[in-house]
Short mmCIF file of C-alpha atoms in Angstrom, two decimals:
data_model
loop_
_atom_site.label_atom_id
_atom_site.label_comp_id
_atom_site.label_asym_id
_atom_site.label_seq_id
_atom_site.Cartn_x
_atom_site.Cartn_y
_atom_site.Cartn_z
CA MET A 1 24.78 -2.27 14.30
CA LYS A 2 25.28 1.11 12.64
CA ILE A 3 23.90 2.71 9.47
CA VAL A 4 26.85 3.22 7.13
CA LYS A 5 25.44 3.88 3.66
CA ALA A 6 22.31 5.05 1.85
CA GLU A 7 21.12 4.79 -1.73
CA ILE A 8 18.39 7.25 -2.72
CA TYR A 9 16.18 6.77 -5.78
CA ARG A 10 13.73 9.29 -7.23
CA VAL A 11 11.14 7.19 -9.04
CA GLU A 12 7.88 7.52 -10.94
CA PHE A 13 5.28 4.80 -10.57
CA PRO A 14 2.97 4.58 -13.63
CA LEU A 15 -0.72 4.49 -12.79
CA LYS A 16 -3.19 2.26 -14.60
CA GLU A 17 -5.48 5.30 -14.92
CA PRO A 18 -5.29 8.89 -13.62
CA PHE A 19 -5.95 9.29 -9.90
CA ILE A 20 -8.36 12.23 -9.46
CA ILE A 21 -9.11 13.92 -6.14
CA SER A 22 -10.52 17.35 -5.30
CA TYR A 23 -7.25 19.30 -5.50
CA ALA A 24 -5.16 17.39 -8.08
CA THR A 25 -5.03 14.84 -10.88
CA TYR A 26 -2.07 12.45 -10.94
CA PRO A 27 -1.12 10.76 -14.25
CA ASN A 28 1.69 8.95 -12.40
CA MET A 29 2.95 8.90 -8.83
CA PRO A 30 6.39 10.35 -8.04
CA ALA A 31 8.17 9.00 -4.96
CA VAL A 32 11.56 8.53 -3.33
CA ILE A 33 12.82 5.08 -2.37
CA LEU A 34 15.55 4.90 0.29
CA LYS A 35 17.86 1.94 0.85
CA LEU A 36 19.89 1.98 4.08
CA GLU A 37 22.79 -0.41 4.72
CA THR A 38 24.36 -1.28 8.06
CA ASP A 39 27.88 -2.36 8.99
CA THR A 40 26.49 -5.88 9.40
CA GLY A 41 25.45 -6.01 5.73
CA ILE A 42 21.68 -5.75 6.32
CA PHE A 43 19.60 -3.60 3.96
CA GLY A 44 16.41 -1.75 4.88
CA TYR A 45 13.99 0.03 2.55
CA GLY A 46 11.91 3.14 3.12
CA GLU A 47 9.69 5.34 0.97
CA ALA A 48 8.65 8.98 0.77
CA VAL A 49 5.59 10.12 -1.19
CA PRO A 50 5.36 13.88 -0.62
CA ASP A 51 2.24 15.93 -1.38
CA GLU A 52 2.80 19.66 -1.83
CA HIS A 53 -0.91 20.33 -1.30
CA VAL A 54 -0.85 18.82 2.20
CA THR A 55 2.64 19.02 3.71
CA GLY A 56 4.29 21.49 1.32
CA GLU A 57 6.85 18.94 0.10
CA GLN A 58 7.75 18.13 -3.50
CA VAL A 59 9.53 14.99 -4.64
CA SER A 60 12.60 16.86 -5.91
CA GLY A 61 12.97 18.68 -2.60
CA THR A 62 12.46 15.49 -0.61
CA TYR A 63 15.21 13.80 -2.64
CA GLU A 64 17.63 16.67 -1.97
CA ILE A 65 16.76 16.89 1.75
CA LEU A 66 17.41 13.18 2.20
CA LYS A 67 20.66 13.45 0.26
CA ASN A 68 22.06 16.61 1.85
CA VAL A 69 20.44 16.93 5.29
CA LEU A 70 18.79 13.90 6.82
CA VAL A 71 20.84 10.93 5.66
CA PRO A 72 24.18 12.56 6.62
CA GLU A 73 22.65 13.26 10.03
CA ILE A 74 21.77 9.63 10.77
CA LEU A 75 24.85 7.86 9.37
CA GLY A 76 26.63 6.09 12.21
CA GLN A 77 23.42 5.69 14.24
CA SER A 78 21.84 2.42 15.27
CA PRO A 79 18.42 1.91 13.64
CA PHE A 80 17.20 0.63 17.02
CA ASP A 81 17.69 4.13 18.44
CA ILE A 82 14.57 5.26 16.62
CA GLU A 83 13.58 7.95 19.11
CA GLY A 84 17.08 9.40 18.97
CA ILE A 85 16.99 9.33 15.17
CA HIS A 86 13.73 11.29 15.16
CA HIS A 87 15.26 13.85 17.53
CA LEU A 88 18.26 14.18 15.20
CA MET A 89 16.04 14.63 12.16
CA ASN A 90 13.78 17.18 13.87
CA ALA A 91 16.80 19.16 15.04
CA ALA A 92 18.28 19.11 11.54
CA ILE A 93 15.22 20.42 9.71
CA ALA A 94 11.64 21.36 10.57
CA ARG A 95 8.66 19.41 9.23
CA ASN A 96 9.40 17.54 5.93
CA PRO A 97 7.50 14.49 7.25
CA ALA A 98 7.64 12.38 4.08
CA ALA A 99 11.44 12.59 3.97
CA LYS A 100 11.60 11.62 7.64
CA ALA A 101 9.12 8.79 7.03
CA ALA A 102 11.49 7.24 4.48
CA ILE A 103 14.25 7.01 7.10
CA ASP A 104 11.86 5.85 9.83
CA ILE A 105 10.44 3.05 7.64
CA ALA A 106 13.89 1.91 6.52
CA CYS A 107 15.03 1.81 10.16
CA TYR A 108 12.09 -0.38 11.14
CA ASP A 109 12.86 -2.68 8.20
CA LEU A 110 16.44 -2.93 9.47
CA MET A 111 15.32 -3.55 13.06
CA GLY A 112 12.97 -6.33 12.03
CA LYS A 113 15.56 -8.03 9.85
CA ALA A 114 18.20 -7.81 12.59
CA ALA A 115 15.77 -9.21 15.19
CA GLY A 116 14.30 -11.83 12.85
CA GLN A 117 10.80 -10.42 13.47
CA PRO A 118 8.11 -8.69 11.40
CA VAL A 119 7.83 -5.01 12.22
CA TYR A 120 4.43 -5.38 13.88
CA ASN A 121 6.02 -7.60 16.55
CA LEU A 122 8.35 -4.73 17.45
CA ILE A 123 5.55 -2.20 17.97
CA GLY A 124 2.80 -4.10 19.74
CA GLY A 125 2.26 -7.53 18.18
CA GLN A 126 -0.68 -8.85 16.20
CA ALA A 127 -3.78 -6.97 17.32
CA HIS A 128 -5.97 -7.96 14.34
CA GLU A 129 -6.81 -11.30 12.75
CA GLY A 130 -6.93 -9.83 9.26
CA LEU A 131 -6.48 -6.54 7.42
CA GLN A 132 -9.09 -5.43 4.90
CA TYR A 133 -8.93 -2.64 2.34
CA PRO A 134 -11.70 -0.77 0.48
CA LYS A 135 -12.15 -0.11 -3.19
CA VAL A 136 -11.15 3.53 -3.75
CA LEU A 137 -12.93 5.38 -6.57
CA SER A 138 -11.54 8.68 -7.81
CA ILE A 139 -13.78 11.56 -8.96
CA GLU A 140 -15.71 10.82 -12.15
CA ALA A 141 -19.23 11.27 -13.50
CA PRO A 142 -21.97 9.80 -11.25
CA GLU A 143 -22.89 7.03 -13.66
CA ILE A 144 -19.24 5.96 -14.12
CA MET A 145 -18.62 5.85 -10.37
CA ALA A 146 -21.84 3.86 -9.89
CA GLU A 147 -20.77 1.36 -12.55
CA LYS A 148 -17.31 0.95 -11.02
CA ALA A 149 -18.80 0.58 -7.53
CA LYS A 150 -21.15 -2.19 -8.67
CA ARG A 151 -18.25 -3.94 -10.38
CA ALA A 152 -16.16 -3.68 -7.20
CA MET A 153 -18.95 -5.20 -5.12
CA ASP A 154 -19.30 -8.07 -7.61
CA GLN A 155 -15.53 -8.64 -7.40
CA GLY A 156 -15.75 -9.14 -3.65
CA PHE A 157 -14.83 -5.80 -2.09
CA SER A 158 -16.43 -5.39 1.32
CA SER A 159 -16.44 -1.56 1.45
CA LEU A 160 -16.10 1.49 -0.79
CA LYS A 161 -14.33 4.81 -0.49
CA LEU A 162 -15.50 7.56 -2.84
CA LYS A 163 -13.42 10.60 -3.70
CA VAL A 164 -15.65 13.67 -4.00
CA GLY A 165 -15.22 17.38 -3.38
CA GLY A 166 -15.53 18.64 -6.94
CA SER A 167 -16.44 22.18 -7.93
CA ASP A 168 -20.18 21.48 -7.64
CA SER A 169 -21.52 19.88 -4.46
CA ALA A 170 -24.79 19.01 -6.22
CA THR A 171 -22.81 16.73 -8.51
CA ASP A 172 -21.06 15.25 -5.46
CA ILE A 173 -24.46 14.45 -3.97
CA ALA A 174 -25.49 12.86 -7.27
CA ARG A 175 -22.29 10.78 -7.30
CA ILE A 176 -22.89 9.46 -3.80
CA TYR A 177 -26.55 8.58 -4.30
CA ALA A 178 -25.82 6.97 -7.67
CA VAL A 179 -23.28 4.68 -5.99
CA ARG A 180 -25.61 3.91 -3.10
CA GLU A 181 -28.38 2.95 -5.52
CA ALA A 182 -25.97 0.75 -7.50
CA VAL A 183 -24.65 -1.23 -4.51
CA GLY A 184 -27.71 -1.34 -2.29
CA PRO A 185 -28.28 -0.35 1.34
CA SER A 186 -25.87 -2.68 3.15
CA MET A 187 -22.53 -1.93 1.44
CA PRO A 188 -20.40 0.32 3.70
CA ILE A 189 -19.55 3.58 1.92
CA ARG A 190 -17.19 6.26 3.18
CA ILE A 191 -16.49 9.46 1.31
CA ASP A 192 -13.39 11.63 1.18
CA VAL A 193 -13.93 15.29 0.33
CA ASN A 194 -10.21 16.22 0.50
CA GLN A 195 -11.14 19.71 1.78
CA GLY A 196 -13.33 20.28 -1.28
CA TRP A 197 -16.36 21.79 0.47
CA LYS A 198 -14.04 24.35 2.13
CA THR A 199 -16.37 26.27 4.48
CA VAL A 200 -18.42 25.13 7.46
CA GLY A 201 -21.71 26.38 5.98
CA HIS A 202 -21.15 24.66 2.63
CA ALA A 203 -20.12 21.42 4.33
CA VAL A 204 -23.05 21.36 6.77
CA GLN A 205 -25.58 22.04 4.04
CA THR A 206 -24.14 19.29 1.82
CA ILE A 207 -23.76 16.69 4.56
CA ASN A 208 -27.33 17.18 5.75
CA GLN A 209 -28.51 16.35 2.22
CA LEU A 210 -26.67 13.02 2.46
CA ALA A 211 -28.47 11.61 5.50
CA ASP A 212 -30.31 9.00 3.44
CA ALA A 213 -27.05 7.75 1.88
CA HIS A 214 -26.14 6.13 5.23
CA LEU A 215 -22.42 6.89 5.00
CA THR A 216 -19.91 5.29 7.38
CA TRP A 217 -18.08 8.60 7.69
CA ILE A 218 -17.22 11.81 5.84
CA GLU A 219 -13.53 12.62 5.61
CA GLN A 220 -12.06 16.14 5.78
CA PRO A 221 -15.01 18.11 4.35
CA ILE A 222 -13.42 21.55 4.94
CA ARG A 223 -9.99 23.11 4.49
CA MET A 224 -7.17 21.70 6.58
CA GLY A 225 -6.05 23.60 9.66
CA ASP A 226 -9.54 24.77 10.57
CA ILE A 227 -10.01 22.34 13.44
CA ARG A 228 -12.47 24.65 15.18
CA GLY A 229 -14.54 24.70 11.99
CA LEU A 230 -14.38 20.92 11.78
CA ALA A 231 -15.78 20.74 15.31
CA ASP A 232 -18.60 23.03 14.20
CA VAL A 233 -19.39 20.74 11.26
CA ARG A 234 -19.46 17.74 13.60
CA ARG A 235 -21.88 19.46 16.00
CA LYS A 236 -24.29 20.45 13.22
CA THR A 237 -24.44 17.11 11.39
CA SER A 238 -25.20 13.50 12.30
CA THR A 239 -22.80 11.58 10.03
CA PRO A 240 -19.47 10.71 11.72
CA ILE A 241 -16.57 12.99 10.73
CA MET A 242 -12.99 11.94 10.01
CA ALA A 243 -10.09 14.41 10.09
CA ASP A 244 -7.34 13.80 7.53
CA GLU A 245 -5.33 16.74 6.17
CA SER A 246 -5.87 18.44 9.53
CA VAL A 247 -3.98 15.61 11.25
CA GLN A 248 -0.25 16.03 10.66
CA THR A 249 1.31 16.32 14.12
CA MET A 250 0.67 15.24 17.68
CA GLU A 251 -0.33 18.84 18.39
CA ASP A 252 -3.10 18.49 15.78
CA VAL A 253 -4.36 15.32 17.46
CA LEU A 254 -4.45 17.02 20.86
CA GLU A 255 -6.36 19.98 19.42
CA ILE A 256 -8.89 17.66 17.78
CA ILE A 257 -9.34 15.92 21.13
CA ARG A 258 -9.69 19.24 22.99
CA LEU A 259 -12.32 20.61 20.60
CA GLU A 260 -14.09 17.25 20.04
CA ALA A 261 -13.65 17.92 16.33
CA ALA A 262 -13.77 14.39 14.89
CA ASP A 263 -15.01 10.85 15.47
CA TYR A 264 -12.08 9.37 13.53
CA ILE A 265 -8.59 10.50 12.55
CA ASN A 266 -6.70 9.45 9.44
CA ILE A 267 -3.02 9.04 10.25
CA LYS A 268 -0.65 8.85 7.28
CA LEU A 269 3.00 7.97 7.66
CA MET A 270 3.85 10.58 5.02
CA LYS A 271 2.10 13.33 6.98
CA CYS A 272 3.50 12.55 10.42
CA GLY A 273 7.02 11.27 9.73
CA GLY A 274 6.73 7.49 9.85
CA ILE A 275 5.74 4.55 12.04
CA PHE A 276 7.17 5.89 15.32
CA PRO A 277 5.09 9.11 15.46
CA ALA A 278 2.05 7.35 13.94
CA ILE A 279 1.89 4.91 16.85
CA GLN A 280 2.18 7.76 19.36
CA MET A 281 -0.69 9.62 17.66
CA ALA A 282 -2.85 6.48 17.62
CA LYS A 283 -2.27 5.98 21.36
CA ALA A 284 -3.31 9.57 22.10
CA ALA A 285 -6.48 9.12 20.04
CA GLU A 286 -7.26 5.87 21.83
CA ALA A 287 -7.04 7.59 25.20
CA ALA A 288 -9.64 10.08 24.00
CA GLY A 289 -12.00 7.47 22.55
CA ILE A 290 -11.24 8.42 18.93
CA VAL A 291 -10.75 5.63 16.38
CA ALA A 292 -7.77 5.83 14.04
CA GLN A 293 -7.12 4.81 10.46
CA ILE A 294 -3.86 4.51 8.53
CA GLY A 295 -4.30 6.19 5.17
CA SER A 296 -2.25 6.43 2.01
CA MET A 297 -0.49 8.95 -0.17
CA VAL A 298 -0.52 6.20 -2.86
CA GLU A 299 2.70 4.49 -1.82
CA SER A 300 4.28 1.39 -3.35
CA SER A 301 4.55 -1.95 -1.54
CA VAL A 302 7.30 -0.49 0.67
CA GLY A 303 5.32 2.40 2.18
CA SER A 304 2.04 0.47 2.10
CA ALA A 305 3.54 -2.46 4.01
CA ALA A 306 4.86 -0.05 6.64
CA GLY A 307 1.35 1.33 7.11
CA TYR A 308 -0.18 -2.14 7.40
CA HIS A 309 2.36 -3.11 10.07
CA ALA A 310 1.22 -0.07 12.09
CA VAL A 311 -2.41 -1.13 11.66
CA MET A 312 -1.68 -4.71 12.68
CA ALA A 313 0.01 -3.65 15.91
CA ARG A 314 -2.68 -1.32 17.31
CA ARG A 315 -6.24 -2.35 18.15
CA ASN A 316 -7.37 1.28 18.02
CA ILE A 317 -6.32 1.52 14.36
CA GLN A 318 -9.40 -0.14 12.91
CA SER A 319 -9.12 0.55 9.19
CA ALA A 320 -6.59 1.09 6.44
CA GLU A 321 -6.69 2.46 2.91
CA LEU A 322 -3.29 1.51 1.54
CA THR A 323 -4.06 0.46 -2.02
CA GLY A 324 -1.30 2.19 -3.98
CA PRO A 325 0.21 -1.05 -5.36
CA LEU A 326 -3.13 -1.97 -6.90
CA LEU A 327 -3.24 1.35 -8.81
CA PHE A 328 0.17 0.98 -10.43
CA SER A 329 0.83 -0.73 -13.75
CA GLU A 330 4.43 -1.34 -12.61
CA GLU A 331 5.71 -1.75 -9.06
CA ILE A 332 8.86 -2.69 -7.12
CA GLY A 333 7.52 -4.90 -4.32
CA ASN A 334 5.35 -7.91 -3.60
CA LEU A 335 2.79 -6.87 -1.00
CA ASP A 336 0.15 -9.60 -1.18
CA TYR A 337 -3.42 -8.41 -1.84
CA GLN A 338 -6.04 -11.17 -1.68
CA LEU A 339 -9.32 -9.32 -2.09
CA PRO A 340 -10.62 -7.96 0.24
CA TYR A 341 -7.61 -8.69 2.48
CA VAL A 342 -3.95 -7.79 2.40
CA LYS A 343 -1.59 -10.45 3.74
CA LEU A 344 1.59 -9.50 5.57
CA SER A 345 4.14 -12.21 4.93
CA GLY A 346 5.36 -12.55 8.52
CA GLU A 347 8.94 -12.40 7.25
CA PRO A 348 11.43 -10.21 9.14
CA GLY A 349 11.19 -6.44 8.73
CA LEU A 350 8.57 -5.12 6.33
CA GLY A 351 8.38 -8.57 4.74
CA ILE A 352 8.74 -7.02 1.27
CA ARG A 353 11.13 -8.24 -1.39
CA VAL A 354 12.18 -5.30 -3.56
CA ASP A 355 12.84 -6.05 -7.22
CA GLU A 356 16.07 -4.13 -7.83
CA SER A 357 15.73 -4.35 -11.62
CA GLN A 358 12.27 -2.77 -11.43
CA LEU A 359 13.61 -0.11 -9.09
CA GLN A 360 16.32 0.77 -11.58
CA LYS A 361 13.81 0.80 -14.45
CA LEU A 362 11.50 3.28 -12.70
CA THR A 363 14.31 5.51 -11.38
CA VAL A 364 14.77 9.00 -12.87
CA ALA A 365 17.61 10.07 -10.54
CA SER A 366 19.71 8.36 -7.89
CA CYS A 367 22.63 8.94 -5.55
CA MET A 368 24.63 7.23 -2.84
CA VAL A 369 25.60 8.80 0.49
CA GLU A 370 28.41 7.12 2.41
CA GLY A 371 30.36 8.84 5.17
CA GLU A 372 31.50 12.20 3.80
CA GLU A 373 31.01 11.08 0.21
CA GLN A 374 28.09 11.52 -2.17
CA THR A 375 27.87 9.87 -5.58
CA ASP A 376 25.26 10.85 -8.15
CA GLY A 377 23.71 8.25 -10.41
CA GLN A 378 21.55 8.69 -13.48
#
């Protein structure tokens, strides 16, 4: 079985309401959907959701790199040769993990469909009985976040993730305590600062004021890349620390292990290049006694399903935050959320049925790459 053709779609997923984090506000979510076809007539879908603030990629660049660099490189390859495909991609262009993730995910979808197995059975089997997801609240006024948190608890969510890291840490503290008061002492709450507290001193001072909030963990309080500083924050505080933006490569994971910089790591397929490297990173973390999570760049059902398959297959990956499909007013897939669980269908590959009419509706540019030929769409 060989990959013979690719269709590439640059899309925009409309959000029900703006998604606000410390470094950006998203009115909609741009992405690239990839459809690979083999000489046996099987189709596989992948997705790239680049974030210029984290990996330096933009959606227009990701589209062009897939079209002109990566897809031509992997045509003629077997999707089962996933390690070889990653070597080809890495030799063709440095970094660009979201673009590489689209190919990786589509290859796993193809492998599963060809083998008649869900992806998780190809990468370790079913390590968890069920997969839960939290309610994610973006940055708003304390009273609004508290109201939404209480509503989420009443709806049946079993945990909360709060986006903080605004310009004023005092307001962040108010946000967190307002939510804690609204939901009571037993509801698990994790917070994601998205680098917003920047320096070690600022982060330590703020975290130590949150001791009575009884947080499950605090995610990426300082700027990415400063792993030594993250280790310093961990030593000077008592709340568990999760590394996110600082975890993009295996080298990052090894440095976090060496410096004892985090209790948890947040692996995202869009940061590391797909399922294949994500599983390797999770195994390294497991060997060091660090728990992993699969996080989200706000992907559709395609990318979210890929992340959940990775979670399902690894016991050391103990949480997931892949809720993009719930944030969109229009989508292309059918990932099944049954609050507070997500249900993988068990069908071959990703187990996602892509609505081609919806894909066309949300597409702003498209092209086809086949052999030496490229055809531009709308």
